[in-house]
Amino acid sequence: MRPQGALGFSVDFAPRHLGYHLMTHLWLRVAPGEVSAAGHTLATHPETAFAAATTGPHNLVATGVFPGGHDLHHYLDHRIGSLPGIPAVETAPILREVKRLTTGT
């Protein structure tokens, strides 16, 4: 079933076990003509655990994982800041996860 693409495997774990102690949500305001390119680029960043296009004033959302606050700042300043068509980004640190994994039922 795997060769036909009907079955795949994913691994989910608490990032702190690998030294990532800061998780944050990112809401990006992206120019309409740049959403796809920015989203695809964001998805290639190793810091990005999740990325999706959405509607509203922030049309790209993501979750990032970082060793600490300095790393988040560097990411926002250099990685996000270098992407074209992003005039604004808001962040919200995830202080505590209540539910992470699901059984799918």
Short mmCIF file of N, CA and C in Angstrom, two decimals:
data_model
loop_
_atom_site.label_atom_id
_atom_site.label_comp_id
_atom_site.label_asym_id
_atom_site.label_seq_id
_atom_site.Cartn_x
_atom_site.Cartn_y
_atom_site.Cartn_z
N MET A 1 0.81 -1.19 0.00
CA MET A 1 0.00 0.00 0.00
C MET A 1 0.86 1.27 0.00
N ARG A 2 2.04 1.20 0.60
CA ARG A 2 2.90 2.37 0.60
C ARG A 2 3.34 2.78 -0.80
N PRO A 3 3.73 1.85 -1.67
CA PRO A 3 4.15 2.27 -3.02
C PRO A 3 3.03 2.97 -3.81
N GLN A 4 1.78 2.63 -3.53
CA GLN A 4 0.66 3.27 -4.23
C GLN A 4 0.26 4.58 -3.59
N GLY A 5 0.86 4.94 -2.47
CA GLY A 5 0.54 6.18 -1.79
C GLY A 5 -0.69 6.13 -0.92
N ALA A 6 -1.23 4.93 -0.69
CA ALA A 6 -2.43 4.78 0.13
C ALA A 6 -2.11 4.74 1.63
N LEU A 7 -0.84 4.53 1.97
CA LEU A 7 -0.45 4.42 3.37
C LEU A 7 0.83 5.19 3.58
N GLY A 8 0.86 5.99 4.64
CA GLY A 8 2.06 6.74 4.97
C GLY A 8 2.27 6.74 6.47
N PHE A 9 3.43 7.15 6.90
CA PHE A 9 3.76 7.18 8.32
C PHE A 9 4.22 8.57 8.71
N SER A 10 3.81 8.99 9.89
CA SER A 10 4.24 10.27 10.46
C SER A 10 4.64 10.03 11.90
N VAL A 11 5.59 10.82 12.36
CA VAL A 11 6.03 10.72 13.74
C VAL A 11 5.75 12.06 14.41
N ASP A 12 5.14 12.02 15.57
CA ASP A 12 4.87 13.23 16.33
C ASP A 12 5.49 13.07 17.71
N PHE A 13 6.16 14.10 18.18
CA PHE A 13 6.83 14.04 19.47
C PHE A 13 6.89 15.44 20.05
N ALA A 14 7.14 15.53 21.32
CA ALA A 14 7.29 16.82 21.98
C ALA A 14 8.64 17.42 21.56
N PRO A 15 8.64 18.61 20.93
CA PRO A 15 9.89 19.20 20.44
C PRO A 15 10.94 19.43 21.53
N ARG A 16 10.52 19.59 22.78
CA ARG A 16 11.50 19.85 23.85
C ARG A 16 12.49 18.69 24.00
N HIS A 17 12.11 17.49 23.55
CA HIS A 17 13.02 16.35 23.62
C HIS A 17 14.22 16.50 22.69
N LEU A 18 14.11 17.40 21.73
CA LEU A 18 15.22 17.68 20.82
C LEU A 18 15.82 19.07 21.04
N GLY A 19 15.47 19.69 22.17
CA GLY A 19 16.05 20.98 22.51
C GLY A 19 15.28 22.19 22.04
N TYR A 20 14.07 22.00 21.54
CA TYR A 20 13.24 23.12 21.10
C TYR A 20 12.26 23.48 22.22
N HIS A 21 12.56 24.55 22.93
CA HIS A 21 11.79 24.90 24.12
C HIS A 21 10.77 26.00 23.88
N LEU A 22 10.70 26.52 22.66
CA LEU A 22 9.75 27.58 22.35
C LEU A 22 8.97 27.22 21.10
N MET A 23 7.67 27.10 21.26
CA MET A 23 6.77 26.93 20.11
C MET A 23 5.93 28.19 20.02
N THR A 24 5.66 28.63 18.81
CA THR A 24 4.88 29.85 18.64
C THR A 24 4.00 29.75 17.40
N HIS A 25 2.83 30.38 17.49
CA HIS A 25 1.98 30.54 16.32
C HIS A 25 2.41 31.81 15.61
N LEU A 26 2.39 31.78 14.29
CA LEU A 26 2.73 32.94 13.47
C LEU A 26 1.54 33.25 12.56
N TRP A 27 1.13 34.49 12.55
CA TRP A 27 0.09 34.96 11.64
C TRP A 27 0.74 35.98 10.72
N LEU A 28 0.77 35.66 9.42
CA LEU A 28 1.45 36.53 8.46
C LEU A 28 0.43 37.20 7.54
N ARG A 29 0.62 38.48 7.34
CA ARG A 29 -0.16 39.23 6.36
C ARG A 29 0.69 39.25 5.09
N VAL A 30 0.16 38.61 4.05
CA VAL A 30 0.92 38.44 2.81
C VAL A 30 0.14 39.08 1.66
N ALA A 31 0.84 39.77 0.78
CA ALA A 31 0.21 40.36 -0.41
C ALA A 31 -0.45 39.25 -1.22
N PRO A 32 -1.66 39.50 -1.75
CA PRO A 32 -2.41 38.45 -2.45
C PRO A 32 -1.63 37.68 -3.51
N GLY A 33 -0.80 38.32 -4.28
CA GLY A 33 -0.04 37.62 -5.31
C GLY A 33 1.15 36.84 -4.80
N GLU A 34 1.43 36.94 -3.50
CA GLU A 34 2.62 36.29 -2.92
C GLU A 34 2.29 35.14 -1.97
N VAL A 35 0.99 34.87 -1.74
CA VAL A 35 0.60 33.88 -0.72
C VAL A 35 1.15 32.49 -1.04
N SER A 36 0.96 32.02 -2.25
CA SER A 36 1.44 30.67 -2.60
C SER A 36 2.95 30.56 -2.48
N ALA A 37 3.67 31.53 -3.03
CA ALA A 37 5.13 31.47 -2.97
C ALA A 37 5.63 31.55 -1.53
N ALA A 38 5.05 32.45 -0.74
CA ALA A 38 5.46 32.57 0.66
C ALA A 38 5.13 31.30 1.43
N GLY A 39 3.96 30.73 1.18
CA GLY A 39 3.57 29.50 1.87
C GLY A 39 4.48 28.33 1.53
N HIS A 40 4.81 28.19 0.25
CA HIS A 40 5.72 27.11 -0.14
C HIS A 40 7.10 27.30 0.45
N THR A 41 7.58 28.53 0.47
CA THR A 41 8.89 28.80 1.06
C THR A 41 8.86 28.52 2.56
N LEU A 42 7.82 28.99 3.23
CA LEU A 42 7.69 28.77 4.67
C LEU A 42 7.68 27.27 4.99
N ALA A 43 7.02 26.49 4.16
CA ALA A 43 6.92 25.05 4.38
C ALA A 43 8.28 24.36 4.27
N THR A 44 9.24 24.97 3.60
CA THR A 44 10.57 24.36 3.48
C THR A 44 11.46 24.68 4.67
N HIS A 45 11.08 25.65 5.49
CA HIS A 45 11.91 26.03 6.63
C HIS A 45 11.87 24.93 7.69
N PRO A 46 13.00 24.50 8.19
CA PRO A 46 13.01 23.46 9.23
C PRO A 46 12.33 23.92 10.52
N GLU A 47 12.24 25.22 10.75
CA GLU A 47 11.59 25.75 11.96
C GLU A 47 10.06 25.62 11.89
N THR A 48 9.52 25.43 10.69
CA THR A 48 8.08 25.40 10.50
C THR A 48 7.54 23.99 10.70
N ALA A 49 6.70 23.84 11.73
CA ALA A 49 6.06 22.55 12.00
C ALA A 49 4.74 22.42 11.25
N PHE A 50 4.10 23.55 10.94
CA PHE A 50 2.80 23.57 10.28
C PHE A 50 2.66 24.89 9.55
N ALA A 51 2.06 24.85 8.37
CA ALA A 51 1.78 26.08 7.63
C ALA A 51 0.52 25.88 6.80
N ALA A 52 -0.30 26.94 6.70
CA ALA A 52 -1.53 26.86 5.93
C ALA A 52 -1.94 28.24 5.46
N ALA A 53 -2.57 28.29 4.29
CA ALA A 53 -3.18 29.53 3.81
C ALA A 53 -4.57 29.61 4.42
N THR A 54 -5.02 30.82 4.68
CA THR A 54 -6.33 31.03 5.28
C THR A 54 -6.91 32.33 4.74
N THR A 55 -8.02 32.77 5.29
CA THR A 55 -8.62 34.02 4.86
C THR A 55 -8.56 35.03 6.00
N GLY A 56 -8.86 36.26 5.68
CA GLY A 56 -8.85 37.31 6.69
C GLY A 56 -7.61 38.17 6.58
N PRO A 57 -7.41 39.04 7.56
CA PRO A 57 -6.27 39.97 7.49
C PRO A 57 -4.92 39.26 7.53
N HIS A 58 -4.86 38.10 8.15
CA HIS A 58 -3.63 37.29 8.14
C HIS A 58 -3.94 36.06 7.30
N ASN A 59 -3.39 36.02 6.10
CA ASN A 59 -3.78 34.97 5.16
C ASN A 59 -2.81 33.80 5.08
N LEU A 60 -1.84 33.77 5.98
CA LEU A 60 -0.93 32.63 6.10
C LEU A 60 -0.68 32.41 7.58
N VAL A 61 -0.88 31.20 8.05
CA VAL A 61 -0.65 30.87 9.46
C VAL A 61 0.38 29.76 9.53
N ALA A 62 1.13 29.74 10.62
CA ALA A 62 2.15 28.72 10.78
C ALA A 62 2.41 28.49 12.27
N THR A 63 3.02 27.36 12.55
CA THR A 63 3.54 27.07 13.88
C THR A 63 5.03 26.83 13.73
N GLY A 64 5.81 27.50 14.55
CA GLY A 64 7.26 27.35 14.49
C GLY A 64 7.80 26.80 15.80
N VAL A 65 8.91 26.08 15.71
CA VAL A 65 9.59 25.55 16.89
C VAL A 65 11.02 26.09 16.91
N PHE A 66 11.45 26.54 18.09
CA PHE A 66 12.75 27.20 18.23
C PHE A 66 13.41 26.79 19.54
N PRO A 67 14.74 26.77 19.57
CA PRO A 67 15.41 26.49 20.84
C PRO A 67 15.10 27.55 21.91
N GLY A 68 14.96 28.81 21.50
CA GLY A 68 14.69 29.87 22.47
C GLY A 68 14.27 31.16 21.80
N GLY A 69 14.09 32.19 22.60
CA GLY A 69 13.62 33.47 22.11
C GLY A 69 14.54 34.14 21.12
N HIS A 70 15.84 34.03 21.33
CA HIS A 70 16.81 34.62 20.40
C HIS A 70 16.65 34.00 19.02
N ASP A 71 16.42 32.70 18.97
CA ASP A 71 16.26 32.00 17.70
C ASP A 71 14.98 32.44 16.98
N LEU A 72 13.92 32.65 17.75
CA LEU A 72 12.67 33.16 17.17
C LEU A 72 12.90 34.55 16.57
N HIS A 73 13.57 35.41 17.31
CA HIS A 73 13.84 36.76 16.82
C HIS A 73 14.66 36.71 15.52
N HIS A 74 15.69 35.90 15.51
CA HIS A 74 16.53 35.76 14.32
C HIS A 74 15.70 35.25 13.14
N TYR A 75 14.83 34.28 13.39
CA TYR A 75 13.98 33.74 12.34
C TYR A 75 13.06 34.81 11.76
N LEU A 76 12.41 35.57 12.64
CA LEU A 76 11.51 36.62 12.18
C LEU A 76 12.26 37.71 11.42
N ASP A 77 13.41 38.09 11.94
CA ASP A 77 14.18 39.19 11.34
C ASP A 77 14.82 38.79 10.02
N HIS A 78 15.39 37.60 9.94
CA HIS A 78 16.15 37.22 8.76
C HIS A 78 15.40 36.32 7.79
N ARG A 79 14.71 35.31 8.29
CA ARG A 79 14.04 34.35 7.39
C ARG A 79 12.71 34.91 6.90
N ILE A 80 11.84 35.31 7.81
CA ILE A 80 10.54 35.86 7.43
C ILE A 80 10.73 37.24 6.81
N GLY A 81 11.60 38.04 7.40
CA GLY A 81 11.84 39.39 6.92
C GLY A 81 12.38 39.46 5.51
N SER A 82 13.01 38.40 5.03
CA SER A 82 13.56 38.40 3.68
C SER A 82 12.55 37.95 2.62
N LEU A 83 11.39 37.47 3.05
CA LEU A 83 10.38 37.03 2.07
C LEU A 83 9.65 38.23 1.50
N PRO A 84 9.44 38.27 0.18
CA PRO A 84 8.73 39.40 -0.42
C PRO A 84 7.24 39.37 -0.11
N GLY A 85 6.65 40.56 0.00
CA GLY A 85 5.20 40.67 0.13
C GLY A 85 4.65 40.42 1.51
N ILE A 86 5.48 40.47 2.56
CA ILE A 86 5.00 40.26 3.93
C ILE A 86 5.22 41.53 4.73
N PRO A 87 4.20 42.40 4.82
CA PRO A 87 4.36 43.64 5.56
C PRO A 87 4.17 43.49 7.07
N ALA A 88 3.55 42.38 7.50
CA ALA A 88 3.29 42.24 8.94
C ALA A 88 3.23 40.78 9.34
N VAL A 89 3.69 40.52 10.55
CA VAL A 89 3.59 39.19 11.16
C VAL A 89 3.31 39.37 12.64
N GLU A 90 2.44 38.55 13.17
CA GLU A 90 2.17 38.54 14.61
C GLU A 90 2.52 37.17 15.14
N THR A 91 2.98 37.12 16.38
CA THR A 91 3.36 35.86 17.00
C THR A 91 2.65 35.70 18.33
N ALA A 92 2.46 34.46 18.72
CA ALA A 92 1.90 34.13 20.03
C ALA A 92 2.59 32.87 20.53
N PRO A 93 3.42 33.00 21.56
CA PRO A 93 4.07 31.81 22.11
C PRO A 93 3.03 30.83 22.64
N ILE A 94 3.30 29.55 22.45
CA ILE A 94 2.44 28.50 23.00
C ILE A 94 3.00 28.18 24.38
N LEU A 95 2.26 28.56 25.40
CA LEU A 95 2.75 28.38 26.76
C LEU A 95 2.60 26.95 27.25
N ARG A 96 1.51 26.29 26.83
CA ARG A 96 1.29 24.91 27.27
C ARG A 96 0.35 24.24 26.27
N GLU A 97 0.70 23.03 25.89
CA GLU A 97 -0.19 22.25 25.02
C GLU A 97 -1.08 21.39 25.89
N VAL A 98 -2.35 21.42 25.59
CA VAL A 98 -3.30 20.58 26.32
C VAL A 98 -3.50 19.26 25.59
N LYS A 99 -3.52 19.32 24.27
CA LYS A 99 -3.71 18.11 23.47
C LYS A 99 -2.83 18.21 22.24
N ARG A 100 -2.09 17.17 21.99
CA ARG A 100 -1.20 17.15 20.83
C ARG A 100 -1.55 16.02 19.87
N LEU A 101 -1.55 14.81 20.35
CA LEU A 101 -1.80 13.65 19.51
C LEU A 101 -3.27 13.26 19.57
N THR A 102 -3.71 12.62 18.52
CA THR A 102 -5.08 12.11 18.47
C THR A 102 -5.06 10.70 17.91
N THR A 103 -6.03 9.92 18.29
CA THR A 103 -6.11 8.55 17.79
C THR A 103 -6.81 8.47 16.45
N GLY A 104 -7.43 9.58 16.02
CA GLY A 104 -8.12 9.59 14.74
C GLY A 104 -9.54 9.06 14.82
N THR A 105 -10.02 8.80 16.02
CA THR A 105 -11.41 8.30 16.13
C THR A 105 -12.29 9.35 16.76
#
